[in-house]
CSV table of C-alpha atoms and ligand atoms in Angstrom, one decimal:
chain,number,residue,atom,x,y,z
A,1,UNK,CA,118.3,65.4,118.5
A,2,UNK,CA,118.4,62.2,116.1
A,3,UNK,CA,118.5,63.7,112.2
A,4,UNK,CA,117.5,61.1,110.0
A,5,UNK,CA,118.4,60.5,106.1
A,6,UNK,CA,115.7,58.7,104.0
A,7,UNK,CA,118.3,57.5,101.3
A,8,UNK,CA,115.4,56.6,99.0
A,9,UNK,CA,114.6,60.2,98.5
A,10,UNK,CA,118.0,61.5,99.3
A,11,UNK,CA,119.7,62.6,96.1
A,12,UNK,CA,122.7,63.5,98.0
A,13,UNK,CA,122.9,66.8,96.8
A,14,UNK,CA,124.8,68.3,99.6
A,15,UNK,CA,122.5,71.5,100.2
A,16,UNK,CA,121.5,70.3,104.1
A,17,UNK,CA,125.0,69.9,105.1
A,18,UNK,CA,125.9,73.3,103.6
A,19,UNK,CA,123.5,75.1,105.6
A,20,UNK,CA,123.8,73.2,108.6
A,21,UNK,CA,125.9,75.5,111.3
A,22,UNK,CA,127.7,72.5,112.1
A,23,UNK,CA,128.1,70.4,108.8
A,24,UNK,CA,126.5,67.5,110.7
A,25,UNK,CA,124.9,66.0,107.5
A,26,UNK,CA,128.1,64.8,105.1
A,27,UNK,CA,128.1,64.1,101.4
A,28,UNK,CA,130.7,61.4,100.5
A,29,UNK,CA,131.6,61.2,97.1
A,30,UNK,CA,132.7,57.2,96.5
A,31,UNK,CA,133.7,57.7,92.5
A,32,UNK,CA,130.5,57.9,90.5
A,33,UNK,CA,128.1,57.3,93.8
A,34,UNK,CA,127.7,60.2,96.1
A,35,UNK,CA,126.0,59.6,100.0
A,36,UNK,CA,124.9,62.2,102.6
A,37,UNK,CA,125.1,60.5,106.0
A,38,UNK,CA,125.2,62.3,109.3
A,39,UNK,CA,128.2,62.6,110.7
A,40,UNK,CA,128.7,60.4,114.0
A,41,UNK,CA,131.3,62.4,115.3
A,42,UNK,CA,129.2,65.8,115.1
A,43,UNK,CA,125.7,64.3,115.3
A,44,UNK,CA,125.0,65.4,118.8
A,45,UNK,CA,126.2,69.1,118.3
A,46,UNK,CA,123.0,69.2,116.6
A,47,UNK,CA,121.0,72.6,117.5
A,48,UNK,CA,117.9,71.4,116.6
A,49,UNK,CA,116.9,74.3,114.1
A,50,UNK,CA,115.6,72.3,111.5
A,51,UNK,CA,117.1,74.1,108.7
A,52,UNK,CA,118.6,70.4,106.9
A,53,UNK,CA,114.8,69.6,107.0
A,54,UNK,CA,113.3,73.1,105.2
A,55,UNK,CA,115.9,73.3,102.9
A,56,UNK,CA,116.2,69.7,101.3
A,57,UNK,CA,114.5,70.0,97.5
A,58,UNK,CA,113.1,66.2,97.8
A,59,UNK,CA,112.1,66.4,101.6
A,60,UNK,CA,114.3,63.1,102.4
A,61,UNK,CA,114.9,64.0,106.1
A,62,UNK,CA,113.4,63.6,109.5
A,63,UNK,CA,114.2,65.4,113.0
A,64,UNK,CA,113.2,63.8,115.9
A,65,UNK,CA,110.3,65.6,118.1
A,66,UNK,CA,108.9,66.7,114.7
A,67,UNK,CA,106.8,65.3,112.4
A,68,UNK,CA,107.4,66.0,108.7
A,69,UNK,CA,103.5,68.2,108.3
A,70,UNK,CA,104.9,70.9,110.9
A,71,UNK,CA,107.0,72.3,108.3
A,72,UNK,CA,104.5,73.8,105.7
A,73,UNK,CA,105.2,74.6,102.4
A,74,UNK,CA,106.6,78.1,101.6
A,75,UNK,CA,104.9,80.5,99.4
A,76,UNK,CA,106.4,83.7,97.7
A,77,UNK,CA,105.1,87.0,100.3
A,78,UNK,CA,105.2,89.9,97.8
A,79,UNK,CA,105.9,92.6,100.8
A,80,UNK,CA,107.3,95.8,99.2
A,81,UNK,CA,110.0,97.2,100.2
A,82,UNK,CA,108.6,100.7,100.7
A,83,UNK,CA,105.9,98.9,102.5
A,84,UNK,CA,108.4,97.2,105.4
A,85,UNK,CA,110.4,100.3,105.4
A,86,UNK,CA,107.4,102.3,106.3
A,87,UNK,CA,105.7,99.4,108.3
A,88,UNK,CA,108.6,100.0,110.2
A,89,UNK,CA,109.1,104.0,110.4
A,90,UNK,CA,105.7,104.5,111.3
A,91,UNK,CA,106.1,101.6,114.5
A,92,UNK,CA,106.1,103.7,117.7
A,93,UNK,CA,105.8,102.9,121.2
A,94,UNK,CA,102.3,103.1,122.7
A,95,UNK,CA,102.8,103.9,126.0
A,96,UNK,CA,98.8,105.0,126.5
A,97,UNK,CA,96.1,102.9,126.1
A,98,UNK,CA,92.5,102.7,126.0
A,99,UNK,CA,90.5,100.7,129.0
A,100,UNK,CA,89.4,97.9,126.8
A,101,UNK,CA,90.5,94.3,127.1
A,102,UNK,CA,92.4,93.5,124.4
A,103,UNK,CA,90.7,89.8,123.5
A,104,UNK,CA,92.9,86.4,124.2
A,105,UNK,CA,92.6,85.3,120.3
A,106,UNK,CA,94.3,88.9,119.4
A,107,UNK,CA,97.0,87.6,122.4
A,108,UNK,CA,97.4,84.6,120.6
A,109,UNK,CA,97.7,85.7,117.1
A,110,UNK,CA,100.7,87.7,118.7
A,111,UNK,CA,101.9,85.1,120.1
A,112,UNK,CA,101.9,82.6,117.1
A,113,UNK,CA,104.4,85.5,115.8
A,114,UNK,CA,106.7,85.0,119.2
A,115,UNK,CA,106.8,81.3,118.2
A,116,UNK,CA,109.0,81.5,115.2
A,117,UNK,CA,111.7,84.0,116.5
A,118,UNK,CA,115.6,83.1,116.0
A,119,UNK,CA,117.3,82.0,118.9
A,120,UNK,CA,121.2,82.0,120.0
A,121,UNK,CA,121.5,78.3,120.5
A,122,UNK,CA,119.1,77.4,118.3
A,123,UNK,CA,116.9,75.9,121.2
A,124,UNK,CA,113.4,76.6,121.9
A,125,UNK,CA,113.9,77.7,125.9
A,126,UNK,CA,112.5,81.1,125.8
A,127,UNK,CA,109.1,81.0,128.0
A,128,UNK,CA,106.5,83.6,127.8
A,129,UNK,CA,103.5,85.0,130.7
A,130,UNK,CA,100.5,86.7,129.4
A,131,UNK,CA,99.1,89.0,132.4
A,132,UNK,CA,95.6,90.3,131.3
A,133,UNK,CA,93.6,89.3,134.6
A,134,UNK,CA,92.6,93.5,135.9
A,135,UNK,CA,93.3,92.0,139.4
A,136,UNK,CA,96.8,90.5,138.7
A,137,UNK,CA,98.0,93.5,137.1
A,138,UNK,CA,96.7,95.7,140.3
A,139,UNK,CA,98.7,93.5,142.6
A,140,UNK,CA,101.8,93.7,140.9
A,141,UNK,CA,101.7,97.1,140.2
A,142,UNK,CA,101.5,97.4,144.5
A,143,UNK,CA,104.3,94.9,144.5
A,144,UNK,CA,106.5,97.1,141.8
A,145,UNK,CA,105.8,100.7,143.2
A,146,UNK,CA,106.6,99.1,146.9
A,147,UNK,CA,110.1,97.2,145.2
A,148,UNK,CA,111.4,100.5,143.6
A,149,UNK,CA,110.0,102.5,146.9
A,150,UNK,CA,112.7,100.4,148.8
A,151,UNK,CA,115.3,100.9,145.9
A,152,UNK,CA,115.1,104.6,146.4
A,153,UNK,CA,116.1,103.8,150.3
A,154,UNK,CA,118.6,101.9,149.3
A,155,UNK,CA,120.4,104.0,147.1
A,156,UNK,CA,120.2,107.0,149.6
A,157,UNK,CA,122.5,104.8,151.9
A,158,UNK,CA,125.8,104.8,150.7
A,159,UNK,CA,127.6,101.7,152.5
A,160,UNK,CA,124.1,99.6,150.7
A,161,UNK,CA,125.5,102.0,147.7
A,162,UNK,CA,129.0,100.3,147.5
A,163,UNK,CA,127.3,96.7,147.8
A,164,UNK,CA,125.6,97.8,144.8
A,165,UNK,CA,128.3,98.5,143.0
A,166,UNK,CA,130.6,95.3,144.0
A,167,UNK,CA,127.9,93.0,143.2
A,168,UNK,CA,126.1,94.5,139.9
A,169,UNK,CA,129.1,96.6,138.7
A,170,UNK,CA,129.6,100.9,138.1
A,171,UNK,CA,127.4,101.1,135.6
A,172,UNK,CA,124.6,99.4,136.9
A,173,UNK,CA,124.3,101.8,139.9
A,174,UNK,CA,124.8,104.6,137.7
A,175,UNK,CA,122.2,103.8,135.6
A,176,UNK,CA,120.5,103.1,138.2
A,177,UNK,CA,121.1,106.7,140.0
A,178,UNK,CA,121.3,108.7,137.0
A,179,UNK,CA,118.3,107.2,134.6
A,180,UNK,CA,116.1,104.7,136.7
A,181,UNK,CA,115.4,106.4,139.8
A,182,UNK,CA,115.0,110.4,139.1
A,183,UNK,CA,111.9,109.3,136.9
A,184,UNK,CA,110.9,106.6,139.2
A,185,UNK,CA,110.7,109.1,142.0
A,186,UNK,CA,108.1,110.7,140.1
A,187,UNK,CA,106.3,107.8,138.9
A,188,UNK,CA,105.7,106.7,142.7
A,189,UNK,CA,104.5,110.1,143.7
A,190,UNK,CA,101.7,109.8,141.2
A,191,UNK,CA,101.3,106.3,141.8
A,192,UNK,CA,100.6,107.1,145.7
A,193,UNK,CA,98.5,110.3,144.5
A,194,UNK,CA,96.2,108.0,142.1
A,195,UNK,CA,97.2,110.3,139.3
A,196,UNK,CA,98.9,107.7,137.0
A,197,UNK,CA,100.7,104.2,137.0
A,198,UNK,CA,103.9,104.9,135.3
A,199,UNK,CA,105.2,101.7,135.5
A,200,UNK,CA,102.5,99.5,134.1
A,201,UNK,CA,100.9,102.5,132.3
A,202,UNK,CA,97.5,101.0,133.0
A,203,UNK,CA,97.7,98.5,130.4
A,204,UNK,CA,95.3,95.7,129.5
A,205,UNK,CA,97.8,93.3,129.0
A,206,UNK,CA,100.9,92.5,129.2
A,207,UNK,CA,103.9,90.1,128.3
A,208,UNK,CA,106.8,89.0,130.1
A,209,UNK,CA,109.9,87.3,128.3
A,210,UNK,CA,112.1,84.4,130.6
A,211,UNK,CA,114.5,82.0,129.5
A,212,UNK,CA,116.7,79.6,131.8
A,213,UNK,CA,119.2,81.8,133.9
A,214,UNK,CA,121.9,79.5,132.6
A,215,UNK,CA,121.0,78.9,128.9
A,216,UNK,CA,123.5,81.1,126.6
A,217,UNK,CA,122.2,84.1,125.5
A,218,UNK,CA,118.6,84.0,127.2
A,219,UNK,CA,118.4,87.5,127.4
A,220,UNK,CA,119.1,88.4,124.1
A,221,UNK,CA,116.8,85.6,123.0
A,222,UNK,CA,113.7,87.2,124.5
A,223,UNK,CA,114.3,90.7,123.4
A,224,UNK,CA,114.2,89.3,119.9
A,225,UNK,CA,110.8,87.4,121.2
A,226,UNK,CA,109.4,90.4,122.1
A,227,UNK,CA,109.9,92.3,119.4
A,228,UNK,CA,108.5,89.9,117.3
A,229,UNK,CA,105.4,90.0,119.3
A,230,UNK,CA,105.6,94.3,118.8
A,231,UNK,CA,106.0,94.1,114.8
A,232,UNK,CA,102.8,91.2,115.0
A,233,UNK,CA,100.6,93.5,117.6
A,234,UNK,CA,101.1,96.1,115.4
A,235,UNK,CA,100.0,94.5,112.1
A,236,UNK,CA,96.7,93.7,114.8
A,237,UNK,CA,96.4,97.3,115.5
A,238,UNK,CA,97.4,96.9,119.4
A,239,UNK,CA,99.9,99.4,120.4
A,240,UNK,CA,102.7,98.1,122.5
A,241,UNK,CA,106.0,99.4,124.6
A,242,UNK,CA,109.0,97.5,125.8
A,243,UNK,CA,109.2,97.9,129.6
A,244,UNK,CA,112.4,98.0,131.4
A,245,UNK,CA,111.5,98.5,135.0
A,246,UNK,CA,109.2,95.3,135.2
A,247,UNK,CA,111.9,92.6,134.7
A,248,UNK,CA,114.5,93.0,137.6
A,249,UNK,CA,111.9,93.5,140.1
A,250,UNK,CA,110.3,89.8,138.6
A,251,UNK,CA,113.8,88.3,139.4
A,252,UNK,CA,114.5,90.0,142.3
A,253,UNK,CA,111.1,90.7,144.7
A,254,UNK,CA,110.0,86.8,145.9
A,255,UNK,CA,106.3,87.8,145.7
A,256,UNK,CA,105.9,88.7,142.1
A,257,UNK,CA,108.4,85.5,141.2
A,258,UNK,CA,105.5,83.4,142.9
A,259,UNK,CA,102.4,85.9,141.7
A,260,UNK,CA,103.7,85.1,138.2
A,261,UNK,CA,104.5,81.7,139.1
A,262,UNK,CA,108.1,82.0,137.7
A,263,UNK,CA,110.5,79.0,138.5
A,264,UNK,CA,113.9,79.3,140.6
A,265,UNK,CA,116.1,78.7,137.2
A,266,UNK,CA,114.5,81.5,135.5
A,267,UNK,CA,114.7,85.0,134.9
A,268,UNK,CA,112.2,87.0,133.6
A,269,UNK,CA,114.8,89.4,130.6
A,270,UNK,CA,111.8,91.4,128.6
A,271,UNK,CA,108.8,92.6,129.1
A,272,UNK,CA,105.7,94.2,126.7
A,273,UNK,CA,102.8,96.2,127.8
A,274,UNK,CA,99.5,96.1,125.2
A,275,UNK,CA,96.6,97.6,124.9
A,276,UNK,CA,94.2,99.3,122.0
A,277,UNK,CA,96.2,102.5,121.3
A,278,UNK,CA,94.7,105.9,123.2
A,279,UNK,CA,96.0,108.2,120.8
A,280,UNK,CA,97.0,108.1,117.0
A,281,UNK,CA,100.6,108.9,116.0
A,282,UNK,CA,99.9,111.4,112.9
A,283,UNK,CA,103.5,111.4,111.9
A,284,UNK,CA,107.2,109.6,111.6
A,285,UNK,CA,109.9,110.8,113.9
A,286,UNK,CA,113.1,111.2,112.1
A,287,UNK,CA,115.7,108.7,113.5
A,288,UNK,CA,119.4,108.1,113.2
A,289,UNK,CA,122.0,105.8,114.5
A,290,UNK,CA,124.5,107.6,116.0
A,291,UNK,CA,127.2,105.7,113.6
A,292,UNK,CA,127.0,103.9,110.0
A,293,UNK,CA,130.6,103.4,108.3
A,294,UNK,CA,131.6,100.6,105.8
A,295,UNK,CA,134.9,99.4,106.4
A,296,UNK,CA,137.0,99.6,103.2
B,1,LIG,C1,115.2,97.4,125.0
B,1,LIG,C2,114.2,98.5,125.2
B,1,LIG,C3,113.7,98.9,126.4
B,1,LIG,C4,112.8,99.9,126.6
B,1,LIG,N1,112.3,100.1,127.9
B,1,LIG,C5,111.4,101.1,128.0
B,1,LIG,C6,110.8,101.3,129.3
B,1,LIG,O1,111.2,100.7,130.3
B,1,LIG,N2,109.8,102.2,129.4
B,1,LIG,C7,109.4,102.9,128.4
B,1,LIG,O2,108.5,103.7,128.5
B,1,LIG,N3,109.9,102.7,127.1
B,1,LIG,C8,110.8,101.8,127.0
B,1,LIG,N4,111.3,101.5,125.7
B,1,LIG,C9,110.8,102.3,124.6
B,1,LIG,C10,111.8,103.3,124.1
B,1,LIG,O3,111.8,104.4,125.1
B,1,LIG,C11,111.4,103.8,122.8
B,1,LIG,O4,111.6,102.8,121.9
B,1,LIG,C12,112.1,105.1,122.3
B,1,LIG,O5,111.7,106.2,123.1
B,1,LIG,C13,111.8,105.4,120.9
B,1,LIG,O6,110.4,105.5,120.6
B,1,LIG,P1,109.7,104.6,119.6
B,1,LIG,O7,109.7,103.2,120.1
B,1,LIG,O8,108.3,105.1,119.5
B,1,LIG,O9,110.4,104.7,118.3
B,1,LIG,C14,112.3,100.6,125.5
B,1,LIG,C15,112.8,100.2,124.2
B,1,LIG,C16,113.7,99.2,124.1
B,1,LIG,C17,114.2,98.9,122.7
């Protein structure tokens, strides 16, 4: 990524170097006359987040792959504090939802939020898929309820038990034993009953997160994503929950890789179900973290 310094605007105040992660724009001070230049020896450790550019007071620098009118102007939001902290407390997961499409410009509002979340490297990797075709969602709820039907099997054998644990680690297959599978024996015994689809939850819609398998901290990255896109559906009145069982089975199961069209270097790390809310949470739920300390 090429940074560049207009020097006709540039008062060399040092502010885009200071902010920059990596320092990459220098100020030299020559006696009187002071330059900022970008350093050659750190100009390609560059993470492409733009800061130098938002920051600078007289707008005297360029980034390549973006022109100078995609960074708007910022004006003062007046959000109270008492607002956010109850915006916040009152956020629950919406794991019921009424059958009614939720409509593609509502999607993309949602998504215009997902756009501007932080990432680890800085780089813009993270890719998103928006199911909301009735059809689609059918077929990979058949493809899910049949993956975690042959998890169960698995799991009940115990030499396919110890492969498990060689190749994902203890605590995968106890998580797996202890906290995935007791519920999901339920959810596919309703599933095959037609009472309920536990997984999907009969959702309208819904969003899965991927990032390259190799790119550091892809996973993390679309967590954050997604929860950008929960705080945003909410302000939109569209209830959403994070769902857990949906990603694995995307990275693992062949058919839903190819039903969502997902690429062989990339794993599918978070996914949202959305839909118009069912029901109408009348109060807060009193939440702690289990520890807060300062350290003295
Ligand atoms: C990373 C993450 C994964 C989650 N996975 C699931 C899931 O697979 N299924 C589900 O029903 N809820 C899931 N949830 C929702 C939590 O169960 C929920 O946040 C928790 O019960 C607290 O409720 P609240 O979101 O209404 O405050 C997940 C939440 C997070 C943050």
């Amino acid at each position: 990524m090429q940074v560049i310094i207009d020097q006709y605007l540039c008062q060399a105040c040092g502010i885009c170097g200071d902010v920059c992660p990596r320092h990459i724009p220098e100020t030299l001070v020559n006696g009187n006359k002071k330059l900022t230049a970008i350093s050659k020896n750190r100009a390609e450790l560059c993470m492409e987040c733009g800061h130098c550019v938002a920051v600078c007071p007289n707008n005297a620098i360029n980034i390549e792959n973006h022109k100078k009118d995609e960074f708007f102007s910022i004006d003062r939001i007046d959000i109270k504090e008492d607002q956010l902290l109850s915006f916040l407390q009152q956020r629950r997961s919406v794991r019921r939802y009424k059958n009614r499409k939720v409509p593609r410009e509502i999607i993309d509002r949602i998504i215009d939020a997902v756009h501007s979340s932080p990432t680890g490297t800085g780089r813009m990797l993270t890719g998103i898929t928006i199911i909301d075709n009735f059809e689609k969602i059918k077929k990979l709820s058949e493809l899910l309820y049949d993956a975690y039907e042959k998890l169960g099997k698995t799991l009940r054998n115990p030499v396919a038990r110890l492969m498990i644990r060689k190749k994902k680690g203890k605590n995968k297959l106890l998580t797996l034993q202890n906290f995935v599978m007791p519920g999901m024996e339920w959810y596919i015994k309703w599933y095959r009953e037609g009472k309920s689809n536990e997984i999907i939850r009969d959702c309208p819609a819904l969003i899965l997160f991927n990032s390259p398998i190799n790119e550091p901290v892809g996973a993390e990255n679309c967590l954050v994503a997604a929860f950008h896109a929960v705080l945003m559906a909410r302000v939109l009145n569209i209830g959403t929950c994070f769902n857990d069982l949906i990603p694995p089975m995307c990275n693992r199961v062949q058919e839903i890789r190819d039903l969502i069209g997902l690429s062989e270097d990339r794993e599918v790390y978070a996914g949202i179900t959305l839909g118009y809310p069912k029901y109408n949470f009348k109060r807060t739920i009193p939440r702690k973290l289990a520890e807060v300390k300062y350290l003295d």
